Amino acid sequence: MKKIIEGYKAFNKDMKNRYGYEFAEGKTYSVKGPLEFGTTGNGFHFCKRLEDTLRYFPTINNEEVKFAKVTSLDEAVEFYDEYYGYYDMYAARKIKIEKILTRKEIISMFLNTYEERVIRF
């Protein structure tokens, strides 16, 4: 089932994910095969909330990490990790890298948000 979901994805400074796959702002990417979340899964992983990307790239103070706003444009599977309190994480068949966020935009998001999100951050 096609599902348009907006979220966030983190990258190394060279716009590569943890597995060496390179991305670019404004581009769309897709995969074939069954979708599955996890290190051995299939699909483009992203999180509904920016702060949850820190599970995979653990420091926002590191200039080596970039964060992007993304959109899932097709089928996506959802993953929850109740034990650690991570929710709304996805593996998507087709994803568009909408915009690389500036540090100012990231800080602004957390200054103008609700208390629970600040605590999670």
Short mmCIF file of C-alpha atoms in Angstrom, two decimals:
data_model
loop_
_atom_site.label_atom_id
_atom_site.label_comp_id
_atom_site.label_asym_id
_atom_site.label_seq_id
_atom_site.Cartn_x
_atom_site.Cartn_y
_atom_site.Cartn_z
CA MET A 1 0.00 0.00 0.00
CA LYS A 2 1.39 3.41 -0.96
CA LYS A 3 1.93 5.62 2.03
CA ILE A 4 3.23 9.19 2.03
CA ILE A 5 5.04 9.79 5.31
CA GLU A 6 7.27 12.71 6.21
CA GLY A 7 10.23 12.19 8.49
CA TYR A 8 13.96 12.59 9.00
CA LYS A 9 17.11 10.74 8.06
CA ALA A 10 20.70 11.17 9.26
CA PHE A 11 23.86 10.81 7.18
CA ASN A 12 27.61 11.10 7.47
CA LYS A 13 29.04 14.45 6.33
CA ASP A 14 29.53 13.06 2.81
CA MET A 15 25.78 12.24 2.62
CA LYS A 16 26.39 8.50 2.91
CA ASN A 17 24.40 6.30 5.24
CA ARG A 18 26.01 3.82 7.65
CA TYR A 19 26.29 1.28 4.83
CA GLY A 20 28.07 3.52 2.31
CA TYR A 21 25.04 4.31 0.11
CA GLU A 22 25.30 7.93 -1.08
CA PHE A 23 22.31 10.29 -1.16
CA ALA A 24 21.74 13.81 -2.51
CA GLU A 25 19.30 16.58 -1.66
CA GLY A 26 16.30 16.67 -4.01
CA LYS A 27 16.82 13.13 -5.32
CA THR A 28 14.48 10.13 -5.05
CA TYR A 29 15.67 6.57 -4.37
CA SER A 30 13.91 3.21 -4.53
CA VAL A 31 14.55 -0.46 -3.73
CA LYS A 32 13.02 -3.73 -4.88
CA GLY A 33 12.10 -6.76 -2.82
CA PRO A 34 10.29 -7.21 0.48
CA LEU A 35 10.65 -4.36 2.98
CA GLU A 36 12.06 -5.09 6.41
CA PHE A 37 13.36 -2.79 9.13
CA GLY A 38 16.77 -3.48 10.73
CA THR A 39 20.46 -3.84 9.95
CA THR A 40 19.77 -6.83 7.72
CA GLY A 41 16.51 -5.41 6.39
CA ASN A 42 15.61 -3.92 3.04
CA GLY A 43 14.43 -0.37 2.41
CA PHE A 44 15.43 3.20 3.17
CA HIS A 45 15.24 3.76 6.90
CA PHE A 46 13.99 6.99 8.43
CA CYS A 47 12.29 8.25 11.59
CA LYS A 48 9.13 10.28 12.06
CA ARG A 49 10.87 12.39 14.71
CA LEU A 50 14.28 14.01 14.21
CA GLU A 51 15.46 13.09 17.70
CA ASP A 52 15.03 9.37 16.96
CA THR A 53 17.68 9.56 14.22
CA LEU A 54 20.19 10.11 17.02
CA ARG A 55 19.85 6.42 17.85
CA TYR A 56 21.85 5.78 14.66
CA PHE A 57 24.00 8.92 14.60
CA PRO A 58 24.46 9.65 18.30
CA THR A 59 25.52 13.29 18.47
CA ILE A 60 24.06 16.44 17.03
CA ASN A 61 27.15 18.44 18.09
CA ASN A 62 29.23 16.48 15.62
CA GLU A 63 29.83 18.42 12.39
CA GLU A 64 30.27 15.04 10.71
CA VAL A 65 26.51 14.34 10.78
CA LYS A 66 23.87 15.81 8.46
CA PHE A 67 20.13 15.60 8.94
CA ALA A 68 17.54 15.73 6.17
CA LYS A 69 13.80 16.05 5.90
CA VAL A 70 12.55 13.12 3.81
CA THR A 71 9.31 11.82 2.33
CA SER A 72 8.33 8.20 1.79
CA LEU A 73 6.52 8.05 -1.56
CA ASP A 74 5.44 4.41 -1.69
CA GLU A 75 5.08 1.39 0.56
CA ALA A 76 6.67 1.63 4.01
CA VAL A 77 6.85 -0.71 6.99
CA GLU A 78 6.74 0.69 10.51
CA PHE A 79 8.92 -0.39 13.43
CA TYR A 80 8.56 0.20 17.18
CA ASP A 81 11.14 -0.54 19.85
CA GLU A 82 9.05 -0.51 23.04
CA TYR A 83 12.01 -1.47 25.23
CA TYR A 84 14.06 1.61 24.34
CA GLY A 85 11.11 3.88 23.60
CA TYR A 86 11.70 4.44 19.88
CA TYR A 87 8.55 4.71 17.80
CA ASP A 88 7.51 5.58 14.27
CA MET A 89 10.62 4.31 12.52
CA TYR A 90 10.21 3.12 8.94
CA ALA A 91 11.78 1.23 6.06
CA ALA A 92 10.49 2.71 2.79
CA ARG A 93 10.46 1.40 -0.76
CA LYS A 94 10.84 4.89 -2.25
CA ILE A 95 12.22 7.92 -0.46
CA LYS A 96 12.89 11.52 -1.47
CA ILE A 97 15.57 13.57 0.26
CA GLU A 98 13.64 16.83 0.49
CA LYS A 99 16.04 19.16 2.28
CA ILE A 100 19.25 19.09 4.29
CA LEU A 101 18.53 20.84 7.58
CA THR A 102 20.78 23.62 8.82
CA ARG A 103 21.90 23.69 12.45
CA LYS A 104 19.74 26.79 12.91
CA GLU A 105 16.66 24.93 11.62
CA ILE A 106 17.34 21.98 13.92
CA ILE A 107 17.74 24.19 16.98
CA SER A 108 14.63 26.15 16.05
CA MET A 109 12.62 22.92 15.79
CA PHE A 110 13.44 22.08 19.39
CA LEU A 111 13.02 25.57 20.78
CA ASN A 112 9.52 25.75 19.28
CA THR A 113 8.22 22.35 20.26
CA TYR A 114 6.49 20.51 23.06
CA GLU A 115 8.20 19.47 26.31
CA GLU A 116 8.08 15.69 25.70
CA ARG A 117 10.05 16.10 22.48
CA VAL A 118 12.72 18.21 24.21
CA ILE A 119 13.07 15.52 26.91
CA ARG A 120 13.45 12.79 24.25
CA PHE A 121 16.10 14.90 22.49
#
